[in-house]
Coordinates of C-alpha atoms and ligand atoms in Angstrom, one line a residue:
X1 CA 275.8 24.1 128.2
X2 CA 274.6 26.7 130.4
X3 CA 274.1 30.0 129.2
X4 CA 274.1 33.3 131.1
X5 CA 271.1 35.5 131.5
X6 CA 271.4 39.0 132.2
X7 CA 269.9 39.8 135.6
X8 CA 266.7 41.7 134.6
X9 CA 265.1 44.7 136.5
X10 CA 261.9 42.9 138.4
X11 CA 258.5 44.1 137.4
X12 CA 256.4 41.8 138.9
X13 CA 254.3 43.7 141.6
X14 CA 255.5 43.7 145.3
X15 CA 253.6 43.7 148.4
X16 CA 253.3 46.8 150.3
X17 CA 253.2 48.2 153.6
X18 CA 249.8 49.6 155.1
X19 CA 250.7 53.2 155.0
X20 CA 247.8 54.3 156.6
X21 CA 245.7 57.0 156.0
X22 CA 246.3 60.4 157.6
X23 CA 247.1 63.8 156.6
X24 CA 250.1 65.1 156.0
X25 CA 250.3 68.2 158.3
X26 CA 251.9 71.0 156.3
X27 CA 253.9 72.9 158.7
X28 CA 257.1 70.3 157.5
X29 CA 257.2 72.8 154.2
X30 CA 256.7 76.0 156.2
X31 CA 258.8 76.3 159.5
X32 CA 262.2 76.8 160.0
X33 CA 261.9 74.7 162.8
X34 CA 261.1 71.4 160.5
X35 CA 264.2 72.4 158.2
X36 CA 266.7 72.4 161.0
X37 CA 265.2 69.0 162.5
X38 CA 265.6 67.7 158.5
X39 CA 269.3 68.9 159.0
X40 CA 270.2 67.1 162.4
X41 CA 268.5 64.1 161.6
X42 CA 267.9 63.7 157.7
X43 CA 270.6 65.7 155.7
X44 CA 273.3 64.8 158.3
X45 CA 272.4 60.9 158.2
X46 CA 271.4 60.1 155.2
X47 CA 273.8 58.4 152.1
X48 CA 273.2 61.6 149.8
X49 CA 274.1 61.5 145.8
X50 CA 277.1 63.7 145.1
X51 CA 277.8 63.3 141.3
X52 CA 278.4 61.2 139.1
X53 CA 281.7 59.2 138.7
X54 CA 282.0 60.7 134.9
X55 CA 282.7 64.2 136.5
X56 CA 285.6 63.1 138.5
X57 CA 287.4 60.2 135.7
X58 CA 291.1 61.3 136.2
X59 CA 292.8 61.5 139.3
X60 CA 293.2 65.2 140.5
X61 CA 289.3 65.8 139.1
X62 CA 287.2 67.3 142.0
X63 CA 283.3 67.9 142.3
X64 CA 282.4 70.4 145.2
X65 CA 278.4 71.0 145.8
X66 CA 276.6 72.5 148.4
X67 CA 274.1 70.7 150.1
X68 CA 272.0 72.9 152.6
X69 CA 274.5 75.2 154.4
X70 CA 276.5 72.3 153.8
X71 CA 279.5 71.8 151.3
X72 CA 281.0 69.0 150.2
X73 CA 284.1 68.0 147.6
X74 CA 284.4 64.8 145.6
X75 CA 287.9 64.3 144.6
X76 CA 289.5 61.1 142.7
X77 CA 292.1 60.6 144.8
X78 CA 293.7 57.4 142.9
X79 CA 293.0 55.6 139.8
X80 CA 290.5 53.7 141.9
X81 CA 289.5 55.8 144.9
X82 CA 287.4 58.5 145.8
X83 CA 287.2 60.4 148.6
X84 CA 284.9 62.9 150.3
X85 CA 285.9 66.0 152.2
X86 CA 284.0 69.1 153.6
X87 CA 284.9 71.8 151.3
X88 CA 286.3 73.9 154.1
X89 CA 290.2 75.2 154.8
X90 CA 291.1 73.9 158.3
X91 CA 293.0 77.2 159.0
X92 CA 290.4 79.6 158.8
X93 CA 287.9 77.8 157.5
X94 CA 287.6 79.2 153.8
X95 CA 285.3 77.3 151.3
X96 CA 288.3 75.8 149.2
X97 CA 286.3 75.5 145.9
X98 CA 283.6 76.9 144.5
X99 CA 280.4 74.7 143.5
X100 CA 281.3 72.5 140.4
X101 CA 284.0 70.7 138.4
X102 CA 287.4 70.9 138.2
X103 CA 290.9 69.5 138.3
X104 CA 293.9 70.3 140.1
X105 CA 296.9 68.0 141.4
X106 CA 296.5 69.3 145.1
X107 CA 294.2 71.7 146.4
X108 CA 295.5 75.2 147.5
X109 CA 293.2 77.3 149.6
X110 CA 293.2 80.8 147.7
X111 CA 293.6 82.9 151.3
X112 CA 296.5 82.0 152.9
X113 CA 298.1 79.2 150.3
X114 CA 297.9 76.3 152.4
X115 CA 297.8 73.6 150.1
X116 CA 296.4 69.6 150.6
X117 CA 297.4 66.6 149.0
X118 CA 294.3 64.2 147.8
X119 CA 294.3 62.5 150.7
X120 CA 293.5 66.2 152.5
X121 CA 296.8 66.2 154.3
X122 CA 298.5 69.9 154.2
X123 CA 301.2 69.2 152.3
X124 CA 302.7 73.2 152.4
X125 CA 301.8 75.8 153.8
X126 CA 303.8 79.2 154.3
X127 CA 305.8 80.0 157.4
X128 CA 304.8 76.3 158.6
X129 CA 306.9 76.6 161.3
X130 CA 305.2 79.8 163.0
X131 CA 302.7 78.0 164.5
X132 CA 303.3 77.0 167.7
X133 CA 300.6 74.5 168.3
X134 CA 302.6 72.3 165.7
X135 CA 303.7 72.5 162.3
X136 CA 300.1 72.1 160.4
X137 CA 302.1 69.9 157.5
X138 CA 302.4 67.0 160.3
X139 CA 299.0 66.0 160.3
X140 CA 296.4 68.6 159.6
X141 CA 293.7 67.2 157.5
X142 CA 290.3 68.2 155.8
X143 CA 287.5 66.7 157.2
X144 CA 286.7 63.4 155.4
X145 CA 283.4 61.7 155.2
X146 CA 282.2 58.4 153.9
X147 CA 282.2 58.0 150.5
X148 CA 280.9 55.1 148.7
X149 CA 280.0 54.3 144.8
X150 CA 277.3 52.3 143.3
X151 CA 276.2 52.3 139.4
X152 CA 278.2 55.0 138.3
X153 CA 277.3 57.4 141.0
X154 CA 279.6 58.9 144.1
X155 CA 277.4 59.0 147.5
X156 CA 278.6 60.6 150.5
X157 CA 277.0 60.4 154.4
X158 CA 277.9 62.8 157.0
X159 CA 277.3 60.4 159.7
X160 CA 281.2 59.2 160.1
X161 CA 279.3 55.8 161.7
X162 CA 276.6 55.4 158.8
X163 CA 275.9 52.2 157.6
X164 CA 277.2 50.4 154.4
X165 CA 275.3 52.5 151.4
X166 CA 274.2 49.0 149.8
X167 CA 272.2 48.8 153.3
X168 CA 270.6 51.5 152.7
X169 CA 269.8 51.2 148.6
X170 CA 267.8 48.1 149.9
X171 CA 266.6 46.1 146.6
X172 CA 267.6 49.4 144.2
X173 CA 270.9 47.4 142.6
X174 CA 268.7 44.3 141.8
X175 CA 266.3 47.0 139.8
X176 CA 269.2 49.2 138.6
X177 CA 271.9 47.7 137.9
X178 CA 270.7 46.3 134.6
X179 CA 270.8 49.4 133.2
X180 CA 274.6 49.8 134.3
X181 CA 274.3 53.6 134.2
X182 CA 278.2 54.3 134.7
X183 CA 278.9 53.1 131.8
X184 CA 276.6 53.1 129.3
X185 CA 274.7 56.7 129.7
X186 CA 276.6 60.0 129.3
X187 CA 275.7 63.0 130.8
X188 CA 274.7 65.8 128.3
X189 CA 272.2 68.5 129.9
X190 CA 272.7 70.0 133.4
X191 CA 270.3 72.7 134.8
X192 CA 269.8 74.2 138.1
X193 CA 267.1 76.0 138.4
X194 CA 265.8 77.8 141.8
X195 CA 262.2 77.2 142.6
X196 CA 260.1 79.2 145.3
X197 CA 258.8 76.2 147.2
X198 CA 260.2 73.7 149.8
X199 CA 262.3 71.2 148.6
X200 CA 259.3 68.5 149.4
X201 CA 257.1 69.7 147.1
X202 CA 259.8 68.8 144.2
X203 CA 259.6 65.2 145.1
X204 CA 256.2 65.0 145.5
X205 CA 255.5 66.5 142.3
X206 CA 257.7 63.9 140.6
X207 CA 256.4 61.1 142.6
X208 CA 252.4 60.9 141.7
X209 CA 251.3 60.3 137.9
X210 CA 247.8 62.0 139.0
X211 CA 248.6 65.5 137.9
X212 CA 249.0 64.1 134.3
X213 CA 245.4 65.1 133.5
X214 CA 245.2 68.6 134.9
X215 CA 248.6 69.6 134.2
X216 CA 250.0 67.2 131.4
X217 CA 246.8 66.5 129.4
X218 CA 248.9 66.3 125.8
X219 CA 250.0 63.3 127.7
X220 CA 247.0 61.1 128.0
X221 CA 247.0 60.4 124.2
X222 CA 249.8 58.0 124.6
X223 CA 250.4 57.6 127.9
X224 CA 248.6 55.1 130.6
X225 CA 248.0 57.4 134.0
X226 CA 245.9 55.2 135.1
X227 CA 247.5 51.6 135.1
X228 CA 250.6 52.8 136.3
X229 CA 252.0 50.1 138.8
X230 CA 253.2 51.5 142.2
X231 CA 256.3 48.8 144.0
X232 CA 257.7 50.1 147.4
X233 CA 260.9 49.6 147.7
X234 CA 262.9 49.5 151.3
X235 CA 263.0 53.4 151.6
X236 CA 262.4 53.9 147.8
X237 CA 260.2 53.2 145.1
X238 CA 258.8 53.1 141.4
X239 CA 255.7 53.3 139.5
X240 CA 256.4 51.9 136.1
X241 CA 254.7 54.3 133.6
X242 CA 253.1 53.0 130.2
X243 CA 254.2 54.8 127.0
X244 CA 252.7 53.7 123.7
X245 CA 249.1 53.6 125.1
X246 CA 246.5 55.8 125.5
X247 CA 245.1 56.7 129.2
X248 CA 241.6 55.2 129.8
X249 CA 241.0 59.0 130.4
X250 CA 241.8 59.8 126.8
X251 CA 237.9 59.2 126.2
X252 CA 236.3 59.6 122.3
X253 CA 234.7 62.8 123.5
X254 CA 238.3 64.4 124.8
X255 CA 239.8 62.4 121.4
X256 CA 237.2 64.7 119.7
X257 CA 237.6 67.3 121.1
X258 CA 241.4 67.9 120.5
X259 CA 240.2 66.9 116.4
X260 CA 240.7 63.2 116.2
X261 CA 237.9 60.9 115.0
X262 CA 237.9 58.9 118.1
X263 CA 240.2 57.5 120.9
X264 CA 241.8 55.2 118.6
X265 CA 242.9 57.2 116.3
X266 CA 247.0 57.6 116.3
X267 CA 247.7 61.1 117.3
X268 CA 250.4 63.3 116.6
X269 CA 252.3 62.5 119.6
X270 CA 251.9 58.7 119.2
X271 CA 253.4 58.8 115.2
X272 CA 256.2 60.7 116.9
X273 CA 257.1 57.7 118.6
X274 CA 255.9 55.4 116.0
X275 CA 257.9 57.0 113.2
X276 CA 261.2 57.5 115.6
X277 CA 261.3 53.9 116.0
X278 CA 261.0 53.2 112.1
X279 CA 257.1 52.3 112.6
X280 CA 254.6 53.3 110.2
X281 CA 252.2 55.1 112.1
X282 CA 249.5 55.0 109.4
X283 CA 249.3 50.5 109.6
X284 CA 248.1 51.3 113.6
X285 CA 245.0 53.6 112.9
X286 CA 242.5 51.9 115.0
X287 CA 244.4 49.1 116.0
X288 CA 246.8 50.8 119.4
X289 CA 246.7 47.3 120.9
X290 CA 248.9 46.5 118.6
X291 CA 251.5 49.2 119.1
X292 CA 253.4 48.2 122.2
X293 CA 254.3 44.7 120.9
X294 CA 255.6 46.7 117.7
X295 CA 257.1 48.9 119.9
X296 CA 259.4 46.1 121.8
X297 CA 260.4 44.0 118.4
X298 CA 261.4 47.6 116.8
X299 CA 263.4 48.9 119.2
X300 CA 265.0 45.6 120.3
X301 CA 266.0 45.9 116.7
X302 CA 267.3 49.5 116.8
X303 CA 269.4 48.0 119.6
X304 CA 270.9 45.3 117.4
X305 CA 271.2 47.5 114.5
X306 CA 273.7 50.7 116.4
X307 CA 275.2 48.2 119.1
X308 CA 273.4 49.4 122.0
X309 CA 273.5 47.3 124.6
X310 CA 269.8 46.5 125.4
X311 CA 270.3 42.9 126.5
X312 CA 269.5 43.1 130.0
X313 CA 266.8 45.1 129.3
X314 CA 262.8 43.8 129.4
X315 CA 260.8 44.8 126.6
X316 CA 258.3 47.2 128.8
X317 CA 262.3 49.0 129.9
X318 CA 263.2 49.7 126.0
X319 CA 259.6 51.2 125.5
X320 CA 258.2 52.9 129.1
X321 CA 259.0 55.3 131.3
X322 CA 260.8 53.0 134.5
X323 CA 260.4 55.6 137.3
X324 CA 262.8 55.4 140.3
X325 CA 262.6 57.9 143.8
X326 CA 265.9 57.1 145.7
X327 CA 265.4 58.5 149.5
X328 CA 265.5 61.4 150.3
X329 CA 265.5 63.5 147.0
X330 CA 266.7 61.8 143.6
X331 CA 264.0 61.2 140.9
X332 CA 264.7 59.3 137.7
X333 CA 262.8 58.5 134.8
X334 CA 264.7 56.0 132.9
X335 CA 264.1 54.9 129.4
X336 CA 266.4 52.5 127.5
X337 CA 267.9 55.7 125.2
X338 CA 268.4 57.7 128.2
X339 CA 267.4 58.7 131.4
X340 CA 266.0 62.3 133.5
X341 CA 267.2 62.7 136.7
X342 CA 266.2 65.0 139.3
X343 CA 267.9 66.0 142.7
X344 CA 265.3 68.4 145.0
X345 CA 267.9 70.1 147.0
X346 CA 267.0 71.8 149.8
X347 CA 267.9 75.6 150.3
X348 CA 270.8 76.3 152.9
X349 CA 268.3 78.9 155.1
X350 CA 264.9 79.1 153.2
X351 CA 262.0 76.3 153.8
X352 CA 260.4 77.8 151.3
X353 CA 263.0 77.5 148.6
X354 CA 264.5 74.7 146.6
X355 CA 267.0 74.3 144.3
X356 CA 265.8 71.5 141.5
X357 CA 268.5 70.0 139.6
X358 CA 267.7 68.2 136.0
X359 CA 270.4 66.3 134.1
X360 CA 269.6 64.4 131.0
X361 CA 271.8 61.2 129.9
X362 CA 271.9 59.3 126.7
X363 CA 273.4 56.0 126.1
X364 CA 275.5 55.8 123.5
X365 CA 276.9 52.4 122.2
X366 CA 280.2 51.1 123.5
X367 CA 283.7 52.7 121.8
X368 CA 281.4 55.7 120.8
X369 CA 283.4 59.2 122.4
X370 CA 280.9 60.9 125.0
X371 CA 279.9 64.3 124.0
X372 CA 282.0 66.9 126.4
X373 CA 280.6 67.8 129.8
X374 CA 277.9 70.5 129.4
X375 CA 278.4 72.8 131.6
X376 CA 275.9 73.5 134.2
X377 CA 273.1 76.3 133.9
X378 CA 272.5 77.9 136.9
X379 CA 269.3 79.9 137.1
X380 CA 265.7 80.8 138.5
X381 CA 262.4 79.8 137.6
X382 CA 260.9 82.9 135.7
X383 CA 264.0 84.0 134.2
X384 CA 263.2 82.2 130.8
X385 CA 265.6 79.2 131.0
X386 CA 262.7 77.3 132.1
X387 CA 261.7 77.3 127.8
X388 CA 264.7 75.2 127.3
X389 CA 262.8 72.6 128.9
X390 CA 260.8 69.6 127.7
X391 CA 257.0 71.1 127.9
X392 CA 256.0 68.5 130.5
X393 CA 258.9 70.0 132.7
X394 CA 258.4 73.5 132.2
X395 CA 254.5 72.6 133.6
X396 CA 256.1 70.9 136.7
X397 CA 257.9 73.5 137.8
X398 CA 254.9 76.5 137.0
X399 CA 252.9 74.1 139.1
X400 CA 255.6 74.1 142.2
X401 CA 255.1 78.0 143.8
X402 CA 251.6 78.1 143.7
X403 CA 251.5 74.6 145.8
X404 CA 254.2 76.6 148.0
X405 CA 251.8 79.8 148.1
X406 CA 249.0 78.0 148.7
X407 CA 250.0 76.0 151.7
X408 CA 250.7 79.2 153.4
X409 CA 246.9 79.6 154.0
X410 CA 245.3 79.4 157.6
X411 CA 242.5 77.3 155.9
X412 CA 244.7 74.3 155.0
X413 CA 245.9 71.8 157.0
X414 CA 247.9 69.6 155.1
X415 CA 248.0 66.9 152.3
X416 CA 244.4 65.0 151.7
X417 CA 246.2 61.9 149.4
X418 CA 244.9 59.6 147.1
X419 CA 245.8 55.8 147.3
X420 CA 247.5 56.3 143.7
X421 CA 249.6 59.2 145.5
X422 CA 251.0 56.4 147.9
X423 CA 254.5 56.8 146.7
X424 CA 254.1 60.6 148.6
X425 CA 252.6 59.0 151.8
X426 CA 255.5 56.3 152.1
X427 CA 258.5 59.2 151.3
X428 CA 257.2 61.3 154.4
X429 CA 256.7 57.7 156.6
X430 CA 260.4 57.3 155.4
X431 CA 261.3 60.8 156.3
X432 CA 259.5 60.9 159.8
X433 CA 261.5 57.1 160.7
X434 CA 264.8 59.6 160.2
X435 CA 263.3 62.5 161.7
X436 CA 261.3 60.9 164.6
X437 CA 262.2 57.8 165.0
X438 CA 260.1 54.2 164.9
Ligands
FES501 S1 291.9 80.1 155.3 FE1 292.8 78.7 154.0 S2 294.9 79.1 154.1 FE2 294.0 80.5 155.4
FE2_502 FE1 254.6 66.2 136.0

């Protein structure tokens, strides 16, 4: 009898593209110039992530966000449509909603009370029949845009003639659908946080592993920096980062150093792991080979034990950190517990401003009630919010300004990249194809 496998993630490693080998001049994070070309030929063409599809479940739920000097509402129009609309009153032109969630049967503009259906057809609106240029409840419409869903995610495309958005994910369903992120992850942290730097400097950040050892060294106890497969994917891509090992830069002499006998010794951070998946840390002293196999067997069995549902998951995806950059701006690091994601949003008039979204989601096992929408922090780097996040985060984002600051100089031309940093290099190739053409 045949039985069904679960289509897996692929890890096998992929052939890449010669990305060649120049700098990567810097005036693309300075100028205003390179922002409005980003605009007209990136932010305008591109299938952009709006929200997830848990923010708008009933019909009559709404998600508005800004995008640039852009903004953009995500209603659920019917039980099983969505639909996309700029966030702008066709009388006068009012923003309609403020950024966010809500719910409301029709959609009333608070200046003059014209009100639209779901389908963003005026359905009332007073003294409709003063206008004589025709009675604006026989036809006038919001703007629509496409709007298409994939894994639990609404994406929206100002270009009214884009292509299908499965064009442009490219392999990304074959290595994330697996995880089936609409329904089995729950959304349960939301921050915004603004960040002095160019929206670019987010995703490169997020998109190179060789910062771990300058700014993330409590990392390199458990953590492989340094075997960290790279796969280029269409206008995406991954590396795939170890957990449950220790960097071949976590020598005996750093080991040491930080108090342990040697490199092999299990450190605080690696019994943290150990001991949250029911290992006993102590049976691994001097044997960490032997920790990732433990690793898989004991949370395959955590899986089996709560009912999560792991089984399309590889071992290396219920025990590493599977990291995914969807074009132009969405990081995620996904685990088989939960998942980070990032959105670097560019600032509506500043080149040298950001806004850097980070939403945590955990998967909970089938039947189990989500937790309530948290609602979303809004704030700026500095103001102390940043200590609500996980240490390694709060390091990325001190790192971001002075990157910012620094390119400012007259003696710097632009980036110098390694070949591990390759995942950068292909994101601007990627960005200059939508900018330039080729
Ligand atoms: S601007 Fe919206 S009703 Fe007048
Ligand atoms: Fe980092």
């Amino acid at each position: 009898m045949a039985v069904d496998t679960p289509r897996r993630t692929p890890t096998g490693k992929l052939p890449e593209p010669d990305l060649g080998t120049g700098l990567i001049p810097k005036e693309r994070y300075l100028t205003p110039e390179f922002m409005a070309l980003e605009w007209d030929r990136l932010w305008t063409r591109v299938w952009n992530l709006a929200c997830p599809l848990s923010d708008i479940p009933d019909v009559g739920d709404y998600f508005a966000f800004e995008l640039g000097p852009e903004s953009i509402i995500v209603v659920r129009s019917e039980p099983d449509r969505v639909r996309a609309f700029y966030n702008t009153c066709q009388h006068r032109g009012r923003r309609l909603r403020e950024a966010g969630t809500g719910h409301a049967p029709e959609l009333q503009c608070p200046y003059h009370l014209w009100t639209y259906g779901l389908d963003g057809r005026v359905t009332s609106a007073p003294d409709a029949d003063d206008f004589p240029q025709g009675d604006p409840t026989e036809g006038v419409c919001l703007a629509d845009l496409p709007c298409e869903a994939w894994n639990g995610w609404v994406f929206v495309n100002m270009d009214p003639d884009a292509a299908p958005l499965h064009d442009f994910l490219g392999p990304l369903p074959e290595h994330l659908d697996p995880y089936d992120f609409g329904a089995q992850y729950h959304l349960v942290e939301d921050i915004s946080m603004l960040w002095e730097c160019n929206w670019k400097v987010g995703v490169d950040a997020f998109n190179e592993v060789y910062h771990v050892q300058g700014i993330h060294p409590e990392l390199l106890s458990f953590t492989d920096d340094v075997d960290c497969p790279i796969d280029i994917l269409g206008n995406h891509s991954r590396f795939l980062f170890r957990v449950g090992y220790p960097s071949p830069r976590w020598t005996d002499e750093l080991a040491r150093r930080e108090g342990y006998r040697d490199r092999n010794q299990v450190t605080a951070m690696m019994r943290v792991i150990m001991e949250g998946a029911g290992l006993d840390a102590d049976q691994f002293d001097g044997r960490l080979d032997e920790v990732r196999p433990a690793l898989f067997e004991a949370r395959r069995e955590h899986g089996r034990r709560n009912g999560l549902a792991y089984g399309a998951l590889t071992d290396e995806q219920l025990t590493d950190d599977f990291h995914y950059f969807i074009f132009p701006n969405i990081t995620l690091n996904i685990s088989a517990d939960h998942f980070w994601f990032f959105r670097h949003r560019p600032h509506p008039t500043d080149p040298e401003r950001m806004f850097w979204e980070f939403q945590t989601y955990v998967r909970l096992p089938p039947g189990v009630d989500p937790p309530p929408r948290p609602d979303r922090i809004d704030c700026v780097f500095g103001d102390g919010t940043e200590r609500k996040l996980h240490l390694a985060l709060q390091q990325d984002a001190a790192a971001a300004p002075p990157v910012q600051a620094g390119m400012r100089s007259r003696g710097y031309e632009g980036l110098y990249l390694a070949h591990q940093e390759r995942r950068i290099r292909h994101f601007h190739r990627v960005l200059d194809q939508y900018l330039f053409g080729g």
